[in-house]
CSV table of C-alpha atoms (C1' of nucleotides) in Angstrom, one decimal:
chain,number,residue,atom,x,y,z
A,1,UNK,CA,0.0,0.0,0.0
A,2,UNK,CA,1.6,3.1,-1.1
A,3,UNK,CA,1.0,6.4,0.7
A,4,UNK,CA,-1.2,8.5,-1.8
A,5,UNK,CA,0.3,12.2,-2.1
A,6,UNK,CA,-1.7,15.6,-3.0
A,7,UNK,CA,0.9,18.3,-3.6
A,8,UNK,CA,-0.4,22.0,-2.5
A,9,UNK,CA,1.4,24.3,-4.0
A,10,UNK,CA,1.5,27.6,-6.1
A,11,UNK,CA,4.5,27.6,-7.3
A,12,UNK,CA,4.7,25.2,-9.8
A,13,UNK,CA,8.4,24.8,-10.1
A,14,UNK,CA,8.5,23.7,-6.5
A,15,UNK,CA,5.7,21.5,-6.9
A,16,UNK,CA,7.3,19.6,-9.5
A,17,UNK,CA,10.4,19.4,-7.4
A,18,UNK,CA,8.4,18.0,-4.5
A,19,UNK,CA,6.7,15.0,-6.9
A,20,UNK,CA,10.4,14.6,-8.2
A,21,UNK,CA,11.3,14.0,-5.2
A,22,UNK,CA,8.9,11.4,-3.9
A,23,UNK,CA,9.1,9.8,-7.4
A,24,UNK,CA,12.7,8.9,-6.2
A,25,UNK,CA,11.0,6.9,-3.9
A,26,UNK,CA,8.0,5.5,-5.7
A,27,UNK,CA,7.7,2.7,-3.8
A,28,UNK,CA,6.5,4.3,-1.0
A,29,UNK,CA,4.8,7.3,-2.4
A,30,UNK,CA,2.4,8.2,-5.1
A,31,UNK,CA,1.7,12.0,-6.3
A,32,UNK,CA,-1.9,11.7,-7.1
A,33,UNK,CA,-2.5,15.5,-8.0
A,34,UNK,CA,-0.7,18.5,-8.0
A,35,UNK,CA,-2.8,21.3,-7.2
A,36,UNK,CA,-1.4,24.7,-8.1
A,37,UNK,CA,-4.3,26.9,-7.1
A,38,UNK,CA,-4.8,26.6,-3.1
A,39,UNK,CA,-8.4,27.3,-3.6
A,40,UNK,CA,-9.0,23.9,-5.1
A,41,UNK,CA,-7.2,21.9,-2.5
A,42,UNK,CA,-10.4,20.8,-0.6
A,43,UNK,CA,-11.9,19.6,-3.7
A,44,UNK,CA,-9.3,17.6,-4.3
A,45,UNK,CA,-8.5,15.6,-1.0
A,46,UNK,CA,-12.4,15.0,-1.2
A,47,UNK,CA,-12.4,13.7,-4.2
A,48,UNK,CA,-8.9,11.6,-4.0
A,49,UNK,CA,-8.9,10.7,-0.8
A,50,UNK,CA,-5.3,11.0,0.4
A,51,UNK,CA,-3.1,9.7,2.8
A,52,UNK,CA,-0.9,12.4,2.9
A,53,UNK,CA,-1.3,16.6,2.0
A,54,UNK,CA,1.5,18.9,1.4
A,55,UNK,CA,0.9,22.4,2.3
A,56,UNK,CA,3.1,25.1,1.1
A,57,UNK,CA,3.0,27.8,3.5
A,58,UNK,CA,2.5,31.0,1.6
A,59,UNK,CA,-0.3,31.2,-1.5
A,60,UNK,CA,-2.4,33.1,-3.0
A,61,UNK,CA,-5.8,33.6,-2.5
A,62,UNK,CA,-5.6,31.5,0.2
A,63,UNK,CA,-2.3,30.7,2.4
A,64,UNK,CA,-1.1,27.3,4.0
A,65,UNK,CA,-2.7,28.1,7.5
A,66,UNK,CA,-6.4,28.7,5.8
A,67,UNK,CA,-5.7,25.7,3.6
A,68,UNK,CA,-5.3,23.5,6.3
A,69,UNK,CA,-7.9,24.8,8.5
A,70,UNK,CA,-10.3,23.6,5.5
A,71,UNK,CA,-9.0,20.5,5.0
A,72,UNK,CA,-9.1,20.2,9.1
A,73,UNK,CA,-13.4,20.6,8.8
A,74,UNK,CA,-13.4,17.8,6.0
A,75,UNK,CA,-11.5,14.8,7.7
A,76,UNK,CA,-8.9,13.9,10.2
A,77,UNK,CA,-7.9,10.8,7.9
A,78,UNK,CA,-5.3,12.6,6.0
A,79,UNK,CA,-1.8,13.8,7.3
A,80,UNK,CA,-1.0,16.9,7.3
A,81,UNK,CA,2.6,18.6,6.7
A,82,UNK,CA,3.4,22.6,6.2
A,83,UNK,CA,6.2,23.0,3.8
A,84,UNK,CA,7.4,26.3,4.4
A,85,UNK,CA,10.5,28.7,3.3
A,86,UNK,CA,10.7,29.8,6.6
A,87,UNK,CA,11.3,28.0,9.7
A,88,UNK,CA,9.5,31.2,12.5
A,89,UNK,CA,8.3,30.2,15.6
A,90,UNK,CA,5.1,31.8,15.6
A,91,UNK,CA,4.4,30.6,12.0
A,92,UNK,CA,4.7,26.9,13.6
A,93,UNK,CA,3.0,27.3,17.2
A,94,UNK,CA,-0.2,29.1,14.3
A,95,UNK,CA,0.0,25.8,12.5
A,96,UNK,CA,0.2,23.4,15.2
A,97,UNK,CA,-2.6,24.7,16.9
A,98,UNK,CA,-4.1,24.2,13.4
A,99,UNK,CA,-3.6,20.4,13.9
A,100,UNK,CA,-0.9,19.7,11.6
A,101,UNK,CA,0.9,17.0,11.5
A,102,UNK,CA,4.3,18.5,10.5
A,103,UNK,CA,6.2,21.5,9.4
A,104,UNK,CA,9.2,21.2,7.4
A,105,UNK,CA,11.7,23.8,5.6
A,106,UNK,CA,12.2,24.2,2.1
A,107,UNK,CA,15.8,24.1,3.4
A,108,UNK,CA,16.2,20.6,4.3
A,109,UNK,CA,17.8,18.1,2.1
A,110,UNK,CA,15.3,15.9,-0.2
A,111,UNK,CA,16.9,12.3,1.6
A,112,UNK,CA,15.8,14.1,5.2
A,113,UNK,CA,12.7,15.0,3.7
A,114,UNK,CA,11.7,11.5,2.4
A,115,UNK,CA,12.6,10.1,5.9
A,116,UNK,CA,10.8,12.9,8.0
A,117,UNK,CA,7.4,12.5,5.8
A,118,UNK,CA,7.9,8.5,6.2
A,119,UNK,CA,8.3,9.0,10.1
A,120,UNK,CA,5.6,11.3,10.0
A,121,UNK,CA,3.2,8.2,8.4
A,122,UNK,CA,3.9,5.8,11.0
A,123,UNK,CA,2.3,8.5,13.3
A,124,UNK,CA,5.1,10.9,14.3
A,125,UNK,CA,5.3,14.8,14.3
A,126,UNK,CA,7.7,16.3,13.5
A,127,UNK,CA,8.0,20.3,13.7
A,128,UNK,CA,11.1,21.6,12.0
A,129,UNK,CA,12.5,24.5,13.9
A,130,UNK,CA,16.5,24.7,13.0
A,131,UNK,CA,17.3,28.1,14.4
A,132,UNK,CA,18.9,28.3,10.9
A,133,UNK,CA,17.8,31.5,10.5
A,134,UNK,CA,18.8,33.4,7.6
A,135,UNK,CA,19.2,30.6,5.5
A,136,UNK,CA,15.5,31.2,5.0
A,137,UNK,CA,15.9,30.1,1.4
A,138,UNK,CA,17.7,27.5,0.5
A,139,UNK,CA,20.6,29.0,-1.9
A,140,UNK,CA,21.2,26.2,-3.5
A,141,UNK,CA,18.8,25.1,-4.5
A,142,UNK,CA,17.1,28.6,-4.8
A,143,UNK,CA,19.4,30.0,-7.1
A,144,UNK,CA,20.5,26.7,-8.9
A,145,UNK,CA,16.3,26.2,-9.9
A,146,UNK,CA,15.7,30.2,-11.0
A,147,UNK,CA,18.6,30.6,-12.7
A,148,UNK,CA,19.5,34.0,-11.5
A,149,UNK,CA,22.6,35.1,-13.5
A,150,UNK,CA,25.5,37.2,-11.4
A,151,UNK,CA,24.5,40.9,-12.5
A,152,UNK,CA,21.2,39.8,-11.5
A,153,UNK,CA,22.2,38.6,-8.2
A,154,UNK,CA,24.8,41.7,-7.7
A,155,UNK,CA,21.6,44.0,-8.4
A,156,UNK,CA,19.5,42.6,-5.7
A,157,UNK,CA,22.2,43.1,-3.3
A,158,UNK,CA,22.4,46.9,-3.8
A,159,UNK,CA,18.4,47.2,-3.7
A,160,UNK,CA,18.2,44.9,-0.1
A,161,UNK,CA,20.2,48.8,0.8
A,162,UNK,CA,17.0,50.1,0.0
A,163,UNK,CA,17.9,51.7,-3.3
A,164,UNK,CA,15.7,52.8,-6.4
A,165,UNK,CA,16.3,51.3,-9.5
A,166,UNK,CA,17.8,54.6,-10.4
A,167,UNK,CA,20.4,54.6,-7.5
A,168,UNK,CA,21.5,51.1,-8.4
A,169,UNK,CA,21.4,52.4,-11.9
A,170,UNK,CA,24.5,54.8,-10.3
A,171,UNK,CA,25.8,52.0,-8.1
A,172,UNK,CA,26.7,50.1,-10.6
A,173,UNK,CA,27.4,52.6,-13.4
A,174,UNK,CA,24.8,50.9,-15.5
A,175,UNK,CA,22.0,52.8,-17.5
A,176,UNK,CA,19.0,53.1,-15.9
A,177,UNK,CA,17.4,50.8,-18.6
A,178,UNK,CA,19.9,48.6,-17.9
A,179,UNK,CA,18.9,47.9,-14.1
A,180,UNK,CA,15.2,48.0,-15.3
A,181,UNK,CA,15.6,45.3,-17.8
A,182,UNK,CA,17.6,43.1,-15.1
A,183,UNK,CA,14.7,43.9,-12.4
A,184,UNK,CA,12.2,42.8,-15.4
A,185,UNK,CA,13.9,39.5,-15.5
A,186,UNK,CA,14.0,38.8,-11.9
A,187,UNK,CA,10.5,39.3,-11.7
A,188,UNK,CA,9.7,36.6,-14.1
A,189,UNK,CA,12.1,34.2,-13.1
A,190,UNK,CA,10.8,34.8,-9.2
A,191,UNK,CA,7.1,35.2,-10.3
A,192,UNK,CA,6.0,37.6,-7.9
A,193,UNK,CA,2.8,38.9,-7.6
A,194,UNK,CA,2.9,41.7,-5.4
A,195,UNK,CA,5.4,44.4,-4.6
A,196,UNK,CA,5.1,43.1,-0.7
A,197,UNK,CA,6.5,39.6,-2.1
A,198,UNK,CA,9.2,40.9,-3.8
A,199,UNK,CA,10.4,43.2,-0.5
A,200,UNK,CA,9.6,40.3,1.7
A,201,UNK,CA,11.8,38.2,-0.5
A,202,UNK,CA,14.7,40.7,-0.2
A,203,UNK,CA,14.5,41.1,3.6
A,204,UNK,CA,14.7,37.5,3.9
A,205,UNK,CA,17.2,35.6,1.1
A,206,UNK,CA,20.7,35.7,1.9
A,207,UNK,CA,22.6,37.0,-1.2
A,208,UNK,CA,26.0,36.5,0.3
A,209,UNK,CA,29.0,33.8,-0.9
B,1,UNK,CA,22.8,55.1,38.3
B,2,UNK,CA,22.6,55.7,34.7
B,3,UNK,CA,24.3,53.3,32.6
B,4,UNK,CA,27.7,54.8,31.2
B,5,UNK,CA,28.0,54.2,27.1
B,6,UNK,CA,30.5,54.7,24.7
B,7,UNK,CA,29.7,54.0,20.9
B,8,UNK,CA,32.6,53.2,18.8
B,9,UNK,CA,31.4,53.7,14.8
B,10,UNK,CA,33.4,55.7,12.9
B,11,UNK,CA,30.0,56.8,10.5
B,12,UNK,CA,29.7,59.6,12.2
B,13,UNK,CA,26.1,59.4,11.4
B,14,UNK,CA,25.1,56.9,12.6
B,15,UNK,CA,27.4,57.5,15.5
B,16,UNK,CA,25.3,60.3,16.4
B,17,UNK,CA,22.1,58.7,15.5
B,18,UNK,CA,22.3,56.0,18.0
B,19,UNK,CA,23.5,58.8,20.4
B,20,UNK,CA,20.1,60.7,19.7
B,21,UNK,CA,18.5,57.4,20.3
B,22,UNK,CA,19.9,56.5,23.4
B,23,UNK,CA,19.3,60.5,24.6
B,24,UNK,CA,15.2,59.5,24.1
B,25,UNK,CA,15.7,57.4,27.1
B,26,UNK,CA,18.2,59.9,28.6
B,27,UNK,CA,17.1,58.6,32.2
B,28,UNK,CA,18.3,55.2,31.6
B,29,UNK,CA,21.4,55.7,29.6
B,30,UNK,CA,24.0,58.6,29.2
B,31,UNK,CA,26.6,58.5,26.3
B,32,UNK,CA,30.0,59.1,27.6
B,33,UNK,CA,32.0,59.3,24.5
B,34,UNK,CA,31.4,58.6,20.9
B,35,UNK,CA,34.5,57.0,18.9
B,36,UNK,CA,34.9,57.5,15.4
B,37,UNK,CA,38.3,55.6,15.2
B,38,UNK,CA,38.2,52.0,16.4
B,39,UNK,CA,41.8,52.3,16.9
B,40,UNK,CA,41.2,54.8,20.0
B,41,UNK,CA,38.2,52.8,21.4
B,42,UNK,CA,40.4,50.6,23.6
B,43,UNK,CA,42.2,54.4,25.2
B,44,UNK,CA,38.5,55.6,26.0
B,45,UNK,CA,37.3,52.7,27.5
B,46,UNK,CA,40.2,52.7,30.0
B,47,UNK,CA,40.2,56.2,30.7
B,48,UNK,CA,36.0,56.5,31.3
B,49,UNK,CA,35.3,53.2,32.1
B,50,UNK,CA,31.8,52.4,30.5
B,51,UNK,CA,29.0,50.4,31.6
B,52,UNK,CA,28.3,49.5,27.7
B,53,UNK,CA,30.3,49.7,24.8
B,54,UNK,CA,28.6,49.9,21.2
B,55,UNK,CA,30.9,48.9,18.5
B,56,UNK,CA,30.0,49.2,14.7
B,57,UNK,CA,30.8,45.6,12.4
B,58,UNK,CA,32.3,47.1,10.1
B,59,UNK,CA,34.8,50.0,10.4
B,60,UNK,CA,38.3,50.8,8.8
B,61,UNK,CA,42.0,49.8,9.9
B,62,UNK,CA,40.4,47.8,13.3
B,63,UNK,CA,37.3,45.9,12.7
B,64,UNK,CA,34.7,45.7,14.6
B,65,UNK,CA,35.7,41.8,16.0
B,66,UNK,CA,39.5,43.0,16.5
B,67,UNK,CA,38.0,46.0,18.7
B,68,UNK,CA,35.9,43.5,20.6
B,69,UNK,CA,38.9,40.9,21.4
B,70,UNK,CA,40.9,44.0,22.5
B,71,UNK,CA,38.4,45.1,24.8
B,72,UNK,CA,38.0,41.8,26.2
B,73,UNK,CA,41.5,41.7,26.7
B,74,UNK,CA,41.5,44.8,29.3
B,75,UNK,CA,38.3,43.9,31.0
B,76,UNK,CA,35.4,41.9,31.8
B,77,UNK,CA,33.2,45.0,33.5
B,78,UNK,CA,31.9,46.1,30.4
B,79,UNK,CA,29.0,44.8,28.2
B,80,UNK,CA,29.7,44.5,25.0
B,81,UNK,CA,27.4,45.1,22.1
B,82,UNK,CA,28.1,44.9,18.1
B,83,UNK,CA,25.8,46.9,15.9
B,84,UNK,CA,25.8,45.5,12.3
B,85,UNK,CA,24.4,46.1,8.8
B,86,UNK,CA,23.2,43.0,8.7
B,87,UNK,CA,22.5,39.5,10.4
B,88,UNK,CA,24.6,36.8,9.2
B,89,UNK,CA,25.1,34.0,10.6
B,90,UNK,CA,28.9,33.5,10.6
B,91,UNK,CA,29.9,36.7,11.9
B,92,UNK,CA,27.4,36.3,14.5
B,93,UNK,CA,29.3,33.0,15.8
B,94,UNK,CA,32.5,34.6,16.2
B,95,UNK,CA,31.3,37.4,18.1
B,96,UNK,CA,29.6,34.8,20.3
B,97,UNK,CA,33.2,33.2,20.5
B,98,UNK,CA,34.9,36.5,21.3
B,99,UNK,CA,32.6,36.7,24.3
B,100,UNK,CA,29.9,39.9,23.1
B,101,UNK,CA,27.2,40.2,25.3
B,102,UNK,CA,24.6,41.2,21.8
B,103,UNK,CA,24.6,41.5,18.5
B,104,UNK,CA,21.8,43.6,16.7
B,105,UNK,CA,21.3,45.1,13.3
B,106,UNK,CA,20.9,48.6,12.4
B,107,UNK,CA,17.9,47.2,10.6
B,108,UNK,CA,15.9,47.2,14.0
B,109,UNK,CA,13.4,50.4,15.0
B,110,UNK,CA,15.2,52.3,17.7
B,111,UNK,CA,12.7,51.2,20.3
B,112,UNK,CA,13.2,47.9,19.9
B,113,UNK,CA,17.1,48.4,20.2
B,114,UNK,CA,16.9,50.6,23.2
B,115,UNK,CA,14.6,47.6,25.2
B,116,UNK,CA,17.1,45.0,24.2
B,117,UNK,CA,19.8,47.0,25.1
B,118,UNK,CA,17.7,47.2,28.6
B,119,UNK,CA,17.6,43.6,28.4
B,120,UNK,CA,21.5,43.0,27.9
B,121,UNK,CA,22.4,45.3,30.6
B,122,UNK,CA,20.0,43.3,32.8
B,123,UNK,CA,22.6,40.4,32.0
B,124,UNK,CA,20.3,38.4,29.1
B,125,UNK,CA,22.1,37.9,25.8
B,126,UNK,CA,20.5,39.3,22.6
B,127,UNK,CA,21.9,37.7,19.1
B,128,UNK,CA,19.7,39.2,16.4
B,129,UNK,CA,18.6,37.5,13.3
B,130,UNK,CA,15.9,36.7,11.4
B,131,UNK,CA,14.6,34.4,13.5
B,132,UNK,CA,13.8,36.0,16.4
B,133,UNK,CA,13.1,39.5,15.2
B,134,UNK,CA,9.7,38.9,15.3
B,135,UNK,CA,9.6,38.1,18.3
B,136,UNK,CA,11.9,40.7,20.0
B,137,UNK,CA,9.8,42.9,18.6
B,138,UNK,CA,8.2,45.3,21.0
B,139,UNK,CA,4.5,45.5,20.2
B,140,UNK,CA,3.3,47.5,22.8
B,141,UNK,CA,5.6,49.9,23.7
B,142,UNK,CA,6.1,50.4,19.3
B,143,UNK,CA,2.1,51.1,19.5
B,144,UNK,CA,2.3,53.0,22.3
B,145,UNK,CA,5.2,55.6,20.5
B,146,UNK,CA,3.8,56.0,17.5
B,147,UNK,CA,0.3,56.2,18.2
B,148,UNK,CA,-1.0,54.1,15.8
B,149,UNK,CA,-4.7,54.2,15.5
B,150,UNK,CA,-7.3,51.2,15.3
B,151,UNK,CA,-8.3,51.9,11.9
B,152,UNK,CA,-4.5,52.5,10.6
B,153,UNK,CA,-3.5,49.0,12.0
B,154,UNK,CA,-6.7,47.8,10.5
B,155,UNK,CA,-5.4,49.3,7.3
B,156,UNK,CA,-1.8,47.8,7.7
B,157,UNK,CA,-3.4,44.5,8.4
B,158,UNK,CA,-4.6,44.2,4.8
B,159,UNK,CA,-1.4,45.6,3.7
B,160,UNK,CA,0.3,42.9,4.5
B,161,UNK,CA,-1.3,40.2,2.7
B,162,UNK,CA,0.3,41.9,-0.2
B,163,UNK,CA,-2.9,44.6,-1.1
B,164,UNK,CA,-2.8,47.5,-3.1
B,165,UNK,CA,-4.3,50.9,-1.5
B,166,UNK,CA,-7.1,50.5,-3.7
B,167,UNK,CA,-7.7,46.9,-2.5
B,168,UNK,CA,-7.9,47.5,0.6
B,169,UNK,CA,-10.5,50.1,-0.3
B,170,UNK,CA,-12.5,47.6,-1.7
B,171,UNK,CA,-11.6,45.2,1.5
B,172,UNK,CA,-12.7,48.1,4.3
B,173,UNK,CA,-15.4,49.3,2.1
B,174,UNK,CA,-13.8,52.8,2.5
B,175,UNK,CA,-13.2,55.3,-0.5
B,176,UNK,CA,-10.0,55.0,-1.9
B,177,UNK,CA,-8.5,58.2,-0.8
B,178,UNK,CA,-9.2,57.2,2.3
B,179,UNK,CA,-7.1,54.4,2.4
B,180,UNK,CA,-4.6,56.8,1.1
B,181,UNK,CA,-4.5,59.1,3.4
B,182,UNK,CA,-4.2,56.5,6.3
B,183,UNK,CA,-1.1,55.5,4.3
B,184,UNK,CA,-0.1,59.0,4.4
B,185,UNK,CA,-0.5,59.0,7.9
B,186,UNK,CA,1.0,56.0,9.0
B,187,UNK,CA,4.4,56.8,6.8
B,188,UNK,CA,4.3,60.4,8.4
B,189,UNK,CA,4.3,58.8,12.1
B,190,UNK,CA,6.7,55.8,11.2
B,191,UNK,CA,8.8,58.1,9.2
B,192,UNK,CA,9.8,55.3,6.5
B,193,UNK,CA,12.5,56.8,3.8
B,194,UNK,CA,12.4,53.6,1.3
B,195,UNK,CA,9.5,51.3,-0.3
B,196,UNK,CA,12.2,48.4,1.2
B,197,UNK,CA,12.3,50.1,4.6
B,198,UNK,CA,7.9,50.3,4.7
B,199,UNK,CA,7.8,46.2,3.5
B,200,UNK,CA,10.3,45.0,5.8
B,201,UNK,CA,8.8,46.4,8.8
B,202,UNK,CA,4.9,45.2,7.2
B,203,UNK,CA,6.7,41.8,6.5
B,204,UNK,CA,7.9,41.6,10.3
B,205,UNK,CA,5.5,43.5,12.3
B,206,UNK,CA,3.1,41.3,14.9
B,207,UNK,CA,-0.3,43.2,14.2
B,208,UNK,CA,-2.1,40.2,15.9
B,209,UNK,CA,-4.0,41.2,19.5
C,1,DC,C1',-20.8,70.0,26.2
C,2,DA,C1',-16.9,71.4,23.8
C,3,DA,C1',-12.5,70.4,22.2
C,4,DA,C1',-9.5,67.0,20.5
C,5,DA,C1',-8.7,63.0,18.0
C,6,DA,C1',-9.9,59.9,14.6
C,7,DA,C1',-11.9,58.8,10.4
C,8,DT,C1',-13.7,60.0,6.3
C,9,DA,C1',-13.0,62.0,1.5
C,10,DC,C1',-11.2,64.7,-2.4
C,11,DC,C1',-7.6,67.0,-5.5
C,12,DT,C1',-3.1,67.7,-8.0
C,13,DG,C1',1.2,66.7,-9.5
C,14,DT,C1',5.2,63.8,-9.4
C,15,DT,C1',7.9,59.6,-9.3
C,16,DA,C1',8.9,54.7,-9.2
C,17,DG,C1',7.8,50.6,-10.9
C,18,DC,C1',6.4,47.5,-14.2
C,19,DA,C1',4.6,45.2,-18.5
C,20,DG,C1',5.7,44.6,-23.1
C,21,DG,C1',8.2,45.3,-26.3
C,22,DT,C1',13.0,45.8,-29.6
C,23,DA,C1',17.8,45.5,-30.3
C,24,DT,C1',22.9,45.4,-29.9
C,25,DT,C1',27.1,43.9,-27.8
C,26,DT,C1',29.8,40.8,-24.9
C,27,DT,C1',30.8,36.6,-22.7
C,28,DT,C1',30.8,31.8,-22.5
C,29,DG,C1',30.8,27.0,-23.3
C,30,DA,C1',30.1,22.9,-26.2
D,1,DT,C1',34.2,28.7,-33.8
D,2,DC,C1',29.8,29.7,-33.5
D,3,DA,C1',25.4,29.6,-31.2
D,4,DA,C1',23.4,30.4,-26.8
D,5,DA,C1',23.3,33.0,-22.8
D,6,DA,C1',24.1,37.2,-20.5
D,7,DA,C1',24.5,41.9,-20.2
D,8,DT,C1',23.7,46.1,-22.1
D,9,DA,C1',20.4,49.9,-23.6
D,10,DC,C1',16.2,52.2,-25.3
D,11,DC,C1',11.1,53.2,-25.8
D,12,DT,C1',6.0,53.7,-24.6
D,13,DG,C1',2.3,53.7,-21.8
D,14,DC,C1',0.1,52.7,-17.6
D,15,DT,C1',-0.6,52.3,-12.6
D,16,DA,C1',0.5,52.5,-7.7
D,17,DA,C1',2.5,55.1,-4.5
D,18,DC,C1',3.4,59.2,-2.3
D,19,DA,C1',3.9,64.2,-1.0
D,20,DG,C1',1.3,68.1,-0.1
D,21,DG,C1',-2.4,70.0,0.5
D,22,DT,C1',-8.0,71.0,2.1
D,23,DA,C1',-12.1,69.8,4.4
D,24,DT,C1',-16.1,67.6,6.6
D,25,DT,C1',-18.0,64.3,9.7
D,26,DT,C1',-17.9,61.1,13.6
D,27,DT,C1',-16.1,59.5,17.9
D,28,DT,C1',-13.9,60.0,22.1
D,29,DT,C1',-13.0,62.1,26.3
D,30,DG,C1',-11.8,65.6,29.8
DNA sequence: CAAAAAATACCTGTTAGCAGGTATTTTTGA
DNA sequence: TCAAAAATACCTGCTAACAGGTATTTTTTG
């Protein structure tokens, strides 16, 4: 009996990560659906029936925490784990109270990952809270999956100070146009939707060697 | 018995920033001496013999870890606190090592790093990073300072799922120059100089009662 | 009750950011 | 060496944000 698998999560390069991931160990689990739009997670798990729902903590429309307290009002079959970019303590105390059965960082490796959701089956809980801190998102793999070239990297830098794209512009003795273009590319590698995800990304990934 | 400080940053401004911050809580602390050469900081501390000693990360010909192991070298009487740019782990560790009572960022509102400056003289050690700055942060007392109204963190509630002004319009059912001019107002009272500076305290902010 | 504080709303002009292009040069790697 | 990737630069048009106002109504509170 294999451990059937809905994947919850926005972003879909992560989400096929995940079911890459658990396809490496296809003996024990089975991605059923990947659902990319939050809003349609409940009608999944009712329809599918799963052993096992991963959560990514921040969506649109509606975030991991809301997600979960829906699934919570369906059914207490199906396991619950948060997979989250960061690991904050209040974040976790919000989703334990929510009933989850585990919370685990988009910073962990995909072999500790495996073994934690496994553990997690047989009935454990397992709340991931490595005061880790700034490695909020993993670099590696981060910057390895969205491709962000050098120049683009260097340019976030100088705008974490706070800059305008005109000051970086200076900064770096690049033509304003320049910086623009660059800033145009981040935002579609990075896909974000709102200017508050795009500071909230800054404040929080770690841009140094 | 006023605690006896000497800040050792040789940016002047900031020097005298954190010298105007601790003079809003003149009753508690009293700045003794502000050094803009690290290379004189060990002379002062001798000669006035501080209470607390604020050194800057980053400074020219001593840095700020060579200024802290000197200082440990002439005495344990003194707490020892490094400001820095930013939070990263590494450095953090080896100020740990070198015995420093604190390390916070000069990303933190001034209220927050006069309480945990409170705090360390009180004996508790304070190692800022992302992880905890939530959590350090003071809600009431930052509430209590700036005045914030019900309606404005009503406002910045919505803000921070990532809304637009006119969005939360919609959200409040409130016109949208209303919305705007609550923005107006909290940026007056919070006195925000960047777009970055207004998300990263939106992104860490506790607004929850 | 009267004054202060808070909340509401509107207006103008400016700037930054961003989406959606085009296009050339430089660097790099198979 | 040559094609792809990266970096450079420019243009238009639109929208959100923001600074600097004014002004009325509602709520709170001494």
């Amino acid at each position: 009996m294999k451990t059937k698998v809905i994947i919850v999560d926005d972003h879909a390069l992560f989400n096929d990560g995940l079911t890459l991931i658990l396809k490496e160990e296809s003996d024990y689990f089975e991605v059923e659906k990947q659902v990319f739009d939050s809003r349609q997670a409940a009608y999944h798990c009712l329809s599918i029936n799963p052993d096992l729902v991963l959560v990514d903590f921040n969506m649109p429309h509606l975030n991991g925490l809301d997600v979960v307290k829906q699934l919570k009002t369906l059914s207490d079959k199906y396991k619950i784990v948060v997979i989250s970019m960061y690991a904050e303590s209040r974040e976790i105390k919000q989703f334990k109270e929510a009933g989850v059965d585990g919370y685990l960082t988009k910073t962990m490796p995909a072999l500790e990952l495996t073994s934690s959701l496994k553990k997690i089956m047989q009935g454990e809980k397992i709340f991931e809270n490595e005061m880790n801190k700034k490695e909020v998102f993993d670099k590696d793999n981060f910057f390895k999956k969205y491709q962000l070239t050098k120049r683009e990297i260097e340019i976030l830098k100088v705008l974490k100070k706070g800059h305008t794209t005109e000051q970086v512009a200076k900064t770096l003795n690049l033509s304003f146009y320049t910086v623009e273009t660059h800033r145009k590319n981040i935002n579609q590698k990075l896909q974000f939707k709102t200017k508050s995800e795009f500071y909230e990304f800054l404040n929080n990934v770690d841009l140094d060697d």
